[in-house]
PDB file of C-alpha atoms in Angstrom:
ATOM      1  CA  MET A  68       4.546-111.574  25.348  1.00  0.00           C
ATOM      2  CA  ALA A  69       2.425-108.718  23.962  1.00  0.00           C
ATOM      3  CA  VAL A  70       1.508-108.800  20.256  1.00  0.00           C
ATOM      4  CA  THR A  71       1.884-105.606  18.221  1.00  0.00           C
ATOM      5  CA  PHE A  72      -0.089-104.695  15.096  1.00  0.00           C
ATOM      6  CA  TYR A  73       0.818-101.853  12.738  1.00  0.00           C
ATOM      7  CA  ASP A  74      -1.124 -99.810  10.165  1.00  0.00           C
ATOM      8  CA  LEU A  75      -4.510-101.460  10.629  1.00  0.00           C
ATOM      9  CA  GLY A  76      -5.915 -98.713   8.452  1.00  0.00           C
ATOM     10  CA  SER A  77      -3.910-100.054   5.496  1.00  0.00           C
ATOM     11  CA  ALA A  78      -4.354-103.133   3.309  1.00  0.00           C
ATOM     12  CA  ALA A  79      -0.958-104.466   4.415  1.00  0.00           C
ATOM     13  CA  GLY A  80      -1.847-104.144   8.101  1.00  0.00           C
ATOM     14  CA  LEU A  81      -5.240-105.808   7.618  1.00  0.00           C
ATOM     15  CA  LYS A  82      -3.655-108.633   5.582  1.00  0.00           C
ATOM     16  CA  LYS A  83      -1.215-109.310   8.432  1.00  0.00           C
ATOM     17  CA  LEU A  84      -4.098-109.394  10.942  1.00  0.00           C
ATOM     18  CA  ASP A  85      -6.090-111.692   8.627  1.00  0.00           C
ATOM     19  CA  ASP A  86      -3.156-114.131   8.426  1.00  0.00           C
ATOM     20  CA  TYR A  87      -2.751-113.971  12.221  1.00  0.00           C
ATOM     21  CA  LEU A  88      -6.424-114.892  12.774  1.00  0.00           C
ATOM     22  CA  LEU A  89      -6.345-117.778  10.300  1.00  0.00           C
ATOM     23  CA  THR A  90      -5.591-120.249  13.116  1.00  0.00           C
ATOM     24  CA  ARG A  91      -6.906-118.260  16.086  1.00  0.00           C
ATOM     25  CA  SER A  92     -10.348-117.518  17.522  1.00  0.00           C
ATOM     26  CA  TYR A  93      -9.069-114.579  19.594  1.00  0.00           C
ATOM     27  CA  ILE A  94      -6.162-112.128  19.614  1.00  0.00           C
ATOM     28  CA  SER A  95      -4.654-113.902  22.638  1.00  0.00           C
ATOM     29  CA  GLY A  96      -5.607-116.949  24.693  1.00  0.00           C
ATOM     30  CA  TYR A  97      -8.749-119.058  24.490  1.00  0.00           C
ATOM     31  CA  GLN A  98     -11.377-116.485  25.429  1.00  0.00           C
ATOM     32  CA  ALA A  99     -12.287-112.950  24.457  1.00  0.00           C
ATOM     33  CA  SER A 100     -10.265-110.317  26.327  1.00  0.00           C
ATOM     34  CA  LYS A 101      -9.268-106.640  26.367  1.00  0.00           C
ATOM     35  CA  ASP A 102      -6.800-107.505  23.593  1.00  0.00           C
ATOM     36  CA  ASP A 103      -9.738-108.237  21.275  1.00  0.00           C
ATOM     37  CA  ILE A 104     -11.432-104.979  22.308  1.00  0.00           C
ATOM     38  CA  THR A 105      -8.254-102.998  21.585  1.00  0.00           C
ATOM     39  CA  VAL A 106      -7.981-104.353  18.052  1.00  0.00           C
ATOM     40  CA  HIS A 107     -11.764-104.197  17.500  1.00  0.00           C
ATOM     41  CA  ALA A 108     -11.769-100.495  18.435  1.00  0.00           C
ATOM     42  CA  ALA A 109      -9.073 -99.794  15.848  1.00  0.00           C
ATOM     43  CA  LEU A 110     -11.155-101.264  13.005  1.00  0.00           C
ATOM     44  CA  SER A 111     -14.484-100.647  11.324  1.00  0.00           C
ATOM     45  CA  LYS A 112     -16.932-103.195   9.933  1.00  0.00           C
ATOM     46  CA  ALA A 113     -16.415-101.810   6.442  1.00  0.00           C
ATOM     47  CA  SER A 114     -12.629-102.109   6.574  1.00  0.00           C
ATOM     48  CA  SER A 115     -12.757-105.679   7.907  1.00  0.00           C
ATOM     49  CA  ALA A 116     -15.342-107.015   5.427  1.00  0.00           C
ATOM     50  CA  GLU A 117     -12.792-107.704   2.677  1.00  0.00           C
ATOM     51  CA  TYR A 118     -10.742-110.048   4.867  1.00  0.00           C
ATOM     52  CA  VAL A 119     -12.476-113.351   5.702  1.00  0.00           C
ATOM     53  CA  ASN A 120     -10.741-114.151   8.994  1.00  0.00           C
ATOM     54  CA  VAL A 121     -10.833-110.560  10.263  1.00  0.00           C
ATOM     55  CA  SER A 122     -14.538-110.273   9.377  1.00  0.00           C
ATOM     56  CA  ARG A 123     -15.397-113.542  11.158  1.00  0.00           C
ATOM     57  CA  TRP A 124     -13.537-112.440  14.293  1.00  0.00           C
ATOM     58  CA  TYR A 125     -14.929-108.856  14.160  1.00  0.00           C
ATOM     59  CA  ASN A 126     -18.556-110.080  13.930  1.00  0.00           C
ATOM     60  CA  HIS A 127     -18.004-112.489  16.820  1.00  0.00           C
ATOM     61  CA  ILE A 128     -16.543-109.810  19.115  1.00  0.00           C
ATOM     62  CA  GLU A 129     -19.422-107.463  18.235  1.00  0.00           C
ATOM     63  CA  ALA A 130     -21.919-110.200  19.157  1.00  0.00           C
ATOM     64  CA  LEU A 131     -20.181-110.799  22.507  1.00  0.00           C
ATOM     65  CA  LEU A 132     -20.276-107.077  23.290  1.00  0.00           C
ATOM     66  CA  ARG A 133     -24.009-106.977  22.600  1.00  0.00           C
ATOM     67  CA  ILE A 134     -24.731-110.065  24.725  1.00  0.00           C
ATOM     68  CA  SER A 135     -22.443-110.130  27.748  1.00  0.00           C
ATOM     69  CA  GLY A 136     -19.447-107.820  27.377  1.00  0.00           C
ATOM     70  CA  VAL A 137     -15.797-108.904  27.575  1.00  0.00           C
ATOM     71  CA  ALA A 138     -13.974-109.247  30.898  1.00  0.00           C
ATOM     72  CA  GLY A 139     -10.767-111.166  30.080  1.00  0.00           C
ATOM     73  CA  GLU A 140      -7.541-109.262  30.816  1.00  0.00           C
ATOM     74  CA  GLY A 141      -5.510-110.518  27.836  1.00  0.00           C
ATOM     75  CA  SER A 142      -1.734-110.176  27.505  1.00  0.00           C
ATOM     76  CA  GLY A 143      -1.480-106.511  26.513  1.00  0.00           C
ATOM     77  CA  VAL A 144      -1.769-106.225  22.743  1.00  0.00           C
ATOM     78  CA  VAL A 145      -0.423-103.015  21.156  1.00  0.00           C
ATOM     79  CA  VAL A 146      -2.006-101.339  18.124  1.00  0.00           C
ATOM     80  CA  GLU A 147       0.255 -98.596  16.817  1.00  0.00           C
ATOM     81  CA  GLY A 148      -1.681 -95.397  16.233  1.00  0.00           C
ATOM     82  CA  ALA A 149      -4.852 -96.529  18.059  1.00  0.00           C
ATOM     83  CA  ALA A 150      -6.313 -94.702  21.062  1.00  0.00           C
ATOM     84  CA  PRO A 151      -6.269 -96.636  24.368  1.00  0.00           C
ATOM     85  CA  ILE A 152      -9.543 -98.321  25.293  1.00  0.00           C
ATOM     86  CA  THR A 153     -11.553 -97.266  28.330  1.00  0.00           C
ATOM     87  CA  GLU A 154     -12.993 -99.451  31.073  1.00  0.00           C
ATOM     88  CA  GLU A 155     -16.482 -98.738  29.714  1.00  0.00           C
ATOM     89  CA  ALA A 156     -15.523-100.341  26.429  1.00  0.00           C
ATOM     90  CA  VAL A 157     -14.928-103.740  28.019  1.00  0.00           C
ATOM     91  CA  ALA A 158     -17.709-103.691  30.598  1.00  0.00           C
ATOM     92  CA  THR A 159     -20.964-105.528  30.178  1.00  0.00           C
ATOM     93  CA  PRO A 160     -23.574-103.732  28.067  1.00  0.00           C
ATOM     94  CA  PRO A 161     -25.668-100.996  29.746  1.00  0.00           C
ATOM     95  CA  VAL A 162     -28.700-102.320  31.583  1.00  0.00           C
ATOM     96  CA  GLY A 163     -31.976-100.907  30.289  1.00  0.00           C
ATOM     97  CA  ASP A 164     -35.385-101.106  31.933  1.00  0.00           C
ATOM     98  CA  SER A 165     -36.651-104.475  33.103  1.00  0.00           C
ATOM     99  CA  LYS A 166     -38.957-104.827  30.097  1.00  0.00           C
ATOM    100  CA  ALA A 167     -36.076-104.371  27.645  1.00  0.00           C
ATOM    101  CA  SER A 168     -33.858-106.745  29.613  1.00  0.00           C
ATOM    102  CA  ALA A 169     -36.539-109.426  29.580  1.00  0.00           C
ATOM    103  CA  ALA A 170     -36.943-109.006  25.826  1.00  0.00           C
ATOM    104  CA  ASP A 171     -33.183-109.337  25.359  1.00  0.00           C
ATOM    105  CA  GLU A 172     -33.173-112.569  27.359  1.00  0.00           C
ATOM    106  CA  ASP A 173     -36.006-113.965  25.249  1.00  0.00           C
ATOM    107  CA  ASP A 174     -34.035-113.168  22.098  1.00  0.00           C
ATOM    108  CA  ASP A 175     -30.773-114.787  23.297  1.00  0.00           C
ATOM    109  CA  ASP A 176     -31.424-117.961  21.342  1.00  0.00           C
ATOM    110  CA  ASP A 177     -31.810-115.957  18.138  1.00  0.00           C
ATOM    111  CA  VAL A 178     -28.447-114.195  18.374  1.00  0.00           C
ATOM    112  CA  ASP A 179     -26.040-115.178  15.618  1.00  0.00           C
ATOM    113  CA  LEU A 180     -22.715-115.584  17.412  1.00  0.00           C
ATOM    114  CA  PHE A 181     -20.868-116.164  14.190  1.00  0.00           C
ATOM    115  CA  GLY A 182     -22.147-113.281  12.061  1.00  0.00           C
ATOM    116  CA  GLU A 183     -23.824-113.685   8.660  1.00  0.00           C
ATOM    117  CA  GLU A 184     -21.520-114.009   5.676  1.00  0.00           C
ATOM    118  CA  THR A 185     -21.795-110.906   3.522  1.00  0.00           C
ATOM    119  CA  GLU A 186     -21.475-110.606  -0.230  1.00  0.00           C
ATOM    120  CA  GLU A 187     -18.101-108.922   0.314  1.00  0.00           C
ATOM    121  CA  GLU A 188     -16.878-111.915   2.363  1.00  0.00           C
ATOM    122  CA  LYS A 189     -18.068-114.374  -0.293  1.00  0.00           C
ATOM    123  CA  LYS A 190     -16.327-112.368  -3.001  1.00  0.00           C
ATOM    124  CA  ALA A 191     -13.111-112.176  -0.957  1.00  0.00           C
ATOM    125  CA  ALA A 192     -13.197-115.951  -0.371  1.00  0.00           C
ATOM    126  CA  GLU A 193     -13.694-116.605  -4.100  1.00  0.00           C
ATOM    127  CA  GLU A 194     -10.845-114.259  -5.048  1.00  0.00           C
ATOM    128  CA  ARG A 195      -8.600-115.888  -2.456  1.00  0.00           C
ATOM    129  CA  ALA A 196      -9.362-119.381  -3.817  1.00  0.00           C
ATOM    130  CA  ALA A 197      -8.712-118.193  -7.367  1.00  0.00           C
ATOM    131  CA  ALA A 198      -5.385-116.659  -6.345  1.00  0.00           C
ATOM    132  CA  VAL A 199      -4.286-119.903  -4.688  1.00  0.00           C
ATOM    133  CA  LYS A 200      -5.260-121.927  -7.757  1.00  0.00           C
ATOM    134  CA  ALA A 201      -3.501-119.518 -10.099  1.00  0.00           C
ATOM    135  CA  SER A 202      -0.270-119.611  -8.103  1.00  0.00           C
ATOM    136  CA  GLY A 203      -0.232-123.399  -8.094  1.00  0.00           C
ATOM    137  CA  LYS A 204      -0.190-123.553  -4.296  1.00  0.00           C
ATOM    138  CA  LYS A 205      -1.952-126.323  -2.399  1.00  0.00           C
ATOM    139  CA  LYS A 206      -5.417-125.209  -1.334  1.00  0.00           C
ATOM    140  CA  GLU A 207      -5.461-124.693   2.424  1.00  0.00           C
ATOM    141  CA  SER A 208      -7.828-126.809   4.491  1.00  0.00           C
ATOM    142  CA  GLY A 209     -11.244-125.309   5.229  1.00  0.00           C
ATOM    143  CA  LYS A 210     -12.355-124.302   8.707  1.00  0.00           C
ATOM    144  CA  SER A 211     -15.717-124.279  10.464  1.00  0.00           C
ATOM    145  CA  SER A 212     -17.218-122.484  13.441  1.00  0.00           C
ATOM    146  CA  VAL A 213     -19.384-124.663  15.680  1.00  0.00           C
ATOM    147  CA  LEU A 214     -21.734-123.875  18.574  1.00  0.00           C
ATOM    148  CA  LEU A 215     -22.304-126.774  20.979  1.00  0.00           C
ATOM    149  CA  ASP A 216     -24.828-127.360  23.757  1.00  0.00           C
ATOM    150  CA  VAL A 217     -23.218-129.477  26.500  1.00  0.00           C
ATOM    151  CA  LYS A 218     -25.791-130.818  28.955  1.00  0.00           C
ATOM    152  CA  PRO A 219     -25.045-132.029  32.513  1.00  0.00           C
ATOM    153  CA  TRP A 220     -26.694-134.970  34.270  1.00  0.00           C
ATOM    154  CA  ASP A 221     -28.602-132.874  36.812  1.00  0.00           C
ATOM    155  CA  ASP A 222     -28.643-129.677  38.856  1.00  0.00           C
ATOM    156  CA  GLU A 223     -25.949-131.054  41.185  1.00  0.00           C
ATOM    157  CA  THR A 224     -23.345-131.338  38.424  1.00  0.00           C
ATOM    158  CA  ASP A 225     -20.351-129.030  38.996  1.00  0.00           C
ATOM    159  CA  MET A 226     -20.546-126.847  35.877  1.00  0.00           C
ATOM    160  CA  LYS A 227     -17.090-125.383  36.444  1.00  0.00           C
ATOM    161  CA  LYS A 228     -15.532-128.851  36.370  1.00  0.00           C
ATOM    162  CA  LEU A 229     -17.706-129.744  33.392  1.00  0.00           C
ATOM    163  CA  GLU A 230     -16.331-126.809  31.389  1.00  0.00           C
ATOM    164  CA  GLU A 231     -12.761-127.547  32.507  1.00  0.00           C
ATOM    165  CA  SER A 232     -13.175-131.143  31.301  1.00  0.00           C
ATOM    166  CA  VAL A 233     -14.568-130.036  27.955  1.00  0.00           C
ATOM    167  CA  ARG A 234     -11.788-127.491  27.357  1.00  0.00           C
ATOM    168  CA  GLY A 235      -9.284-130.124  28.469  1.00  0.00           C
ATOM    169  CA  VAL A 236      -9.904-132.011  25.218  1.00  0.00           C
ATOM    170  CA  GLN A 237      -7.010-130.938  22.998  1.00  0.00           C
ATOM    171  CA  MET A 238      -6.653-131.984  19.357  1.00  0.00           C
ATOM    172  CA  GLU A 239      -4.705-130.698  16.382  1.00  0.00           C
ATOM    173  CA  GLY A 240      -7.007-128.334  14.513  1.00  0.00           C
ATOM    174  CA  LEU A 241      -9.368-127.743  17.468  1.00  0.00           C
ATOM    175  CA  PHE A 242      -9.668-124.290  19.077  1.00  0.00           C
ATOM    176  CA  TRP A 243     -12.095-123.618  21.938  1.00  0.00           C
ATOM    177  CA  GLY A 244     -13.800-120.226  22.069  1.00  0.00           C
ATOM    178  CA  ALA A 245     -16.301-118.275  24.164  1.00  0.00           C
ATOM    179  CA  SER A 246     -18.858-119.963  26.405  1.00  0.00           C
ATOM    180  CA  LYS A 247     -21.794-119.204  28.669  1.00  0.00           C
ATOM    181  CA  LEU A 248     -24.223-121.064  30.956  1.00  0.00           C
ATOM    182  CA  VAL A 249     -27.834-121.118  29.768  1.00  0.00           C
ATOM    183  CA  PRO A 250     -30.752-122.075  32.091  1.00  0.00           C
ATOM    184  CA  VAL A 251     -32.850-124.986  30.791  1.00  0.00           C
ATOM    185  CA  GLY A 252     -35.286-125.385  33.723  1.00  0.00           C
ATOM    186  CA  TYR A 253     -35.600-127.004  37.154  1.00  0.00           C
ATOM    187  CA  GLY A 254     -32.388-125.347  38.302  1.00  0.00           C
ATOM    188  CA  ILE A 255     -30.355-127.042  35.549  1.00  0.00           C
ATOM    189  CA  LYS A 256     -28.034-125.079  33.265  1.00  0.00           C
ATOM    190  CA  LYS A 257     -26.308-126.198  30.082  1.00  0.00           C
ATOM    191  CA  LEU A 258     -22.922-125.061  28.795  1.00  0.00           C
ATOM    192  CA  GLN A 259     -23.062-123.338  25.409  1.00  0.00           C
ATOM    193  CA  ILE A 260     -19.571-123.186  23.931  1.00  0.00           C
ATOM    194  CA  MET A 261     -18.021-122.134  20.628  1.00  0.00           C
ATOM    195  CA  LEU A 262     -15.177-123.884  18.858  1.00  0.00           C
ATOM    196  CA  THR A 263     -13.300-123.545  15.587  1.00  0.00           C
ATOM    197  CA  ILE A 264     -12.098-126.652  13.751  1.00  0.00           C
ATOM    198  CA  VAL A 265      -9.878-127.396  10.768  1.00  0.00           C
ATOM    199  CA  ASP A 266     -12.203-129.579   8.690  1.00  0.00           C
ATOM    200  CA  ASP A 267      -9.543-132.031   7.489  1.00  0.00           C
ATOM    201  CA  LEU A 268      -8.284-132.643  11.019  1.00  0.00           C
ATOM    202  CA  VAL A 269     -11.335-132.675  13.280  1.00  0.00           C
ATOM    203  CA  SER A 270     -14.747-134.330  12.987  1.00  0.00           C
ATOM    204  CA  VAL A 271     -17.332-132.855  15.361  1.00  0.00           C
ATOM    205  CA  ASP A 272     -19.194-136.192  15.544  1.00  0.00           C
ATOM    206  CA  THR A 273     -15.985-137.976  16.536  1.00  0.00           C
ATOM    207  CA  LEU A 274     -15.181-135.222  19.046  1.00  0.00           C
ATOM    208  CA  ILE A 275     -18.562-135.735  20.730  1.00  0.00           C
ATOM    209  CA  GLU A 276     -18.756-139.538  20.538  1.00  0.00           C
ATOM    210  CA  GLU A 277     -15.147-140.424  21.398  1.00  0.00           C
ATOM    211  CA  HIS A 278     -14.143-137.581  23.709  1.00  0.00           C
ATOM    212  CA  LEU A 279     -16.915-135.425  25.196  1.00  0.00           C
ATOM    213  CA  THR A 280     -19.316-138.262  26.112  1.00  0.00           C
ATOM    214  CA  GLU A 281     -16.747-140.909  27.083  1.00  0.00           C
ATOM    215  CA  GLU A 282     -14.869-141.508  30.345  1.00  0.00           C
ATOM    216  CA  PRO A 283     -13.835-139.569  32.316  1.00  0.00           C
ATOM    217  CA  ILE A 284     -15.756-136.553  30.953  1.00  0.00           C
ATOM    218  CA  ASN A 285     -19.103-138.396  30.982  1.00  0.00           C
ATOM    219  CA  GLU A 286     -18.990-138.093  34.770  1.00  0.00           C
ATOM    220  CA  TYR A 287     -20.198-134.517  34.143  1.00  0.00           C
ATOM    221  CA  VAL A 288     -21.532-134.555  30.545  1.00  0.00           C
ATOM    222  CA  GLN A 289     -24.825-136.268  29.807  1.00  0.00           C
ATOM    223  CA  SER A 290     -25.046-135.301  26.110  1.00  0.00           C
ATOM    224  CA  CYS A 291     -23.898-132.817  23.460  1.00  0.00           C
ATOM    225  CA  ASP A 292     -25.893-131.218  20.646  1.00  0.00           C
ATOM    226  CA  ILE A 293     -24.692-129.201  17.632  1.00  0.00           C
ATOM    227  CA  VAL A 294     -26.610-125.903  17.678  1.00  0.00           C
ATOM    228  CA  ALA A 295     -24.895-124.249  14.717  1.00  0.00           C
ATOM    229  CA  PHE A 296     -22.258-125.279  12.187  1.00  0.00           C
ATOM    230  CA  ASN A 297     -20.889-122.650   9.792  1.00  0.00           C
ATOM    231  CA  LYS A 298     -18.120-122.917   7.224  1.00  0.00           C
ATOM    232  CA  ILE A 299     -15.537-120.132   7.471  1.00  0.00           C
TER     233      ILE A 299
END
């Protein structure tokens, strides 16, 4: 069923979107899609900075657009008052000359998929915590964004089945995000995958040791490494 957002140019509309993204990595489903592009196009970086969850999602979608584009179809989100997106908006980024492309590939490892926390985001988080404390409500559990390297046994490992096995691990407070295959040499590629966790519910070490490197997934997965771990 399509999700509809209203008045994203207003504080009330942005607050509703921020609440919606509190437990979600994407507008719909488990990977970036045209739904994310539709909402992204209706916002600006400045307007999203005040809202922690919106800012985290906005920076992530911007990073994906710079790196590989977004191809997922989504479920047909509606943003009242926003212009429809074009096919160019969801395609992969324009290809420059071979020199520029090579430079981009060399810089892939330096790309911050999560986005750097700004002073506005820190201030918003502090104000939010103060408001919760003042109202006497129970402080909500923190969340973290994690980037994992999942390495196969060899170049004959079926990477599609490897990713399916990894995403097949389902836990309360665990949300899988975007992924890509990264060459590591000798014809071998590793899976680089993002996930969001609720800190009180999921331990990344336990996820790796008791799920991702145990039977039956260890038929495909040789090891897992934490590349980045950021508090949201």
